[in-house]
XYZ file of C-alpha atoms in Angstrom:
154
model
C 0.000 0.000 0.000
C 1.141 3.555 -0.730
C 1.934 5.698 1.725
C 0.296 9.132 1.828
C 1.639 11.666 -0.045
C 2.584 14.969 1.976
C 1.971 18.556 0.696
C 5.605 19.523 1.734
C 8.927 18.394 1.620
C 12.346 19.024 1.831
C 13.076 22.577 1.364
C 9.723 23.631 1.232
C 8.937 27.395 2.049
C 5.721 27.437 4.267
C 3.662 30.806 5.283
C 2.935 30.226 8.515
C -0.363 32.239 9.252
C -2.449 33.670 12.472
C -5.980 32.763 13.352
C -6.518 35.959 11.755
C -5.462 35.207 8.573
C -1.346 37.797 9.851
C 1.540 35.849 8.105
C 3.707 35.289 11.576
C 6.562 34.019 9.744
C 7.677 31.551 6.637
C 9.502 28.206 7.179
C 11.835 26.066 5.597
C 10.970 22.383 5.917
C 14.801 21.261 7.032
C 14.436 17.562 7.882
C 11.026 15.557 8.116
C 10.362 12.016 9.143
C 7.605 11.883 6.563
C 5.092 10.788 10.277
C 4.593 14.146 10.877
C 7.408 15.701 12.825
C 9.391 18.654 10.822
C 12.210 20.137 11.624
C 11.969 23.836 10.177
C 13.910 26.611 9.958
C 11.858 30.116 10.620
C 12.197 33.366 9.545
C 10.066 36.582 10.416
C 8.942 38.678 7.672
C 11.028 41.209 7.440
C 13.756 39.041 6.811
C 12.456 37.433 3.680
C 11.203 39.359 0.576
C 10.237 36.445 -1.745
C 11.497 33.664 -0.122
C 15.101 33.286 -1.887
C 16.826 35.144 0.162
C 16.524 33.306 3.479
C 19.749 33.820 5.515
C 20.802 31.235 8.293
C 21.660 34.388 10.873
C 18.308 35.530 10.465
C 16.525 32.297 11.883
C 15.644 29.580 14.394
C 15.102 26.010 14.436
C 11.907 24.114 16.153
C 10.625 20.927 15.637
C 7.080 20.872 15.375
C 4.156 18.973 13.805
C 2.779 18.978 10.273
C -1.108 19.287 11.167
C -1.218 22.701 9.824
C 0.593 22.554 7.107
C -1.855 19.216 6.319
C -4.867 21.030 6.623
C -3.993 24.140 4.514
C -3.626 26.709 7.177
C -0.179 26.788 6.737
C 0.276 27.038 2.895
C 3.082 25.668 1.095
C 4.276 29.172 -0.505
C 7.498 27.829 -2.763
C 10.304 25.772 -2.388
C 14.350 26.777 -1.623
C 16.248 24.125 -2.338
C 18.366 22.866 0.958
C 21.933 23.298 0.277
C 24.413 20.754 -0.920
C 25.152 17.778 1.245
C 22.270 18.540 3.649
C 20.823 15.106 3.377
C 23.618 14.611 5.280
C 23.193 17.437 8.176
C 22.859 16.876 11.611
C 20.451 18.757 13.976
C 21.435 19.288 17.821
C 18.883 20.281 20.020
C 19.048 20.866 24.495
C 17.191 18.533 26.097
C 16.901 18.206 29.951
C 16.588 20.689 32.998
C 18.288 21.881 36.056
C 17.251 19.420 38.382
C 17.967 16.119 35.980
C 20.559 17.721 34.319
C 21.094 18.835 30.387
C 21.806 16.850 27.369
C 22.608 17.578 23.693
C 20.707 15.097 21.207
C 21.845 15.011 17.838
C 19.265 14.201 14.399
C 18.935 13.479 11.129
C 17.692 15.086 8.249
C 14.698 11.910 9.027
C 14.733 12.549 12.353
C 16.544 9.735 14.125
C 18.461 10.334 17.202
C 21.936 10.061 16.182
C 23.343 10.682 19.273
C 22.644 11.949 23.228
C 25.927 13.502 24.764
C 24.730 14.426 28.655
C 26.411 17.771 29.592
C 28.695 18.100 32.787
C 28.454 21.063 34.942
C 26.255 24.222 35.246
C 26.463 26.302 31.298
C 25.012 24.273 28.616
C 24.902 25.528 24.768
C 22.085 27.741 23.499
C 20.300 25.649 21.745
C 16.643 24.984 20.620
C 15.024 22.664 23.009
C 14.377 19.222 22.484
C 11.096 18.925 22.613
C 7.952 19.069 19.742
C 5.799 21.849 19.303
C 1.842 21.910 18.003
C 0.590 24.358 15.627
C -0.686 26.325 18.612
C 2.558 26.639 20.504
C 4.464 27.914 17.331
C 1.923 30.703 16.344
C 1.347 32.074 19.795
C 5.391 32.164 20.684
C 5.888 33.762 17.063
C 3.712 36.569 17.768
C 5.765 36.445 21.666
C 8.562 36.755 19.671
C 7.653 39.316 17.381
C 6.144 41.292 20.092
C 8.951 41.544 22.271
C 11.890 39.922 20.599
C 12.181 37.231 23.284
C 14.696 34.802 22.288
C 13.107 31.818 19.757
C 15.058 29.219 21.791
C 13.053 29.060 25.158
């Protein structure tokens, strides 16, 4: 039986939109597991024109579900290819807290753990957490974001 057949994939540019209709940022679709969990790559508006110019520096990583993007509220806006040899990237993300301690878990571009390295001492790395956001979380901490420039990691 064929599986179903996604309205994304790699490299995929998605506007991700409000309740009211406000584009709250666009997306690149950076590793998938084809189940549902995406790793993308956001960027507010006013760092993208058309969509080809999206700049690493100007971004964040999450991992969140698809659900949106199924449904059409999200809408698949273009595509930007990943670049060359990112089949092959690796995605490291903080897991953990204070009291258990922190941890650096390491993906692929299908999301498979590659790796968990637990973290000695008190600093850890600012990274983006390890954990997987619904469509909810990501539009109401985009317009946090955008309303106070909080940092995208927390």
């Amino acid at each position: 039986m064929a599986g179903k057949i996604l309205p994304y994939g790699l490299g995929s540019i998605v506007s991700v939109v409000s309740d009211g209709g406000v584009e709250l940022a666009r997306c690149r679709v950076e590793a998938m597991d084809g189940k549902g969990k995406v790793i993308g790559r956001f960027y507010f508006p006013s760092a993208v024109s058309d969509g080809s110019e999206l700049q690493s520096q100007d971004s964040f990583l999450w991992i969140f579900g698809d659900l949106n993007i199924i449904n059409g509220k999200w809408s698949v806006i273009g595509s930007n290819p990943l670049p060359q040899g990112s089949s092959s990237t690796h995605f490291q993300f903080l897991g953990g807290s204070s009291l258990g301690g922190y941890w650096i878990t390491t993906y692929d571009a299908g999301l498979k753990r590659i790796s968990e390295k637990k973290l000695h001492g008190e600093t850890h790395p600012l990274l983006p957490k390890d954990s997987v956001r619904g469509a909810a979380f990501v539009e109401a901490r985009l317009l946090q974001i955008s309303d106070s420039r909080k940092s995208p990691l927390d």
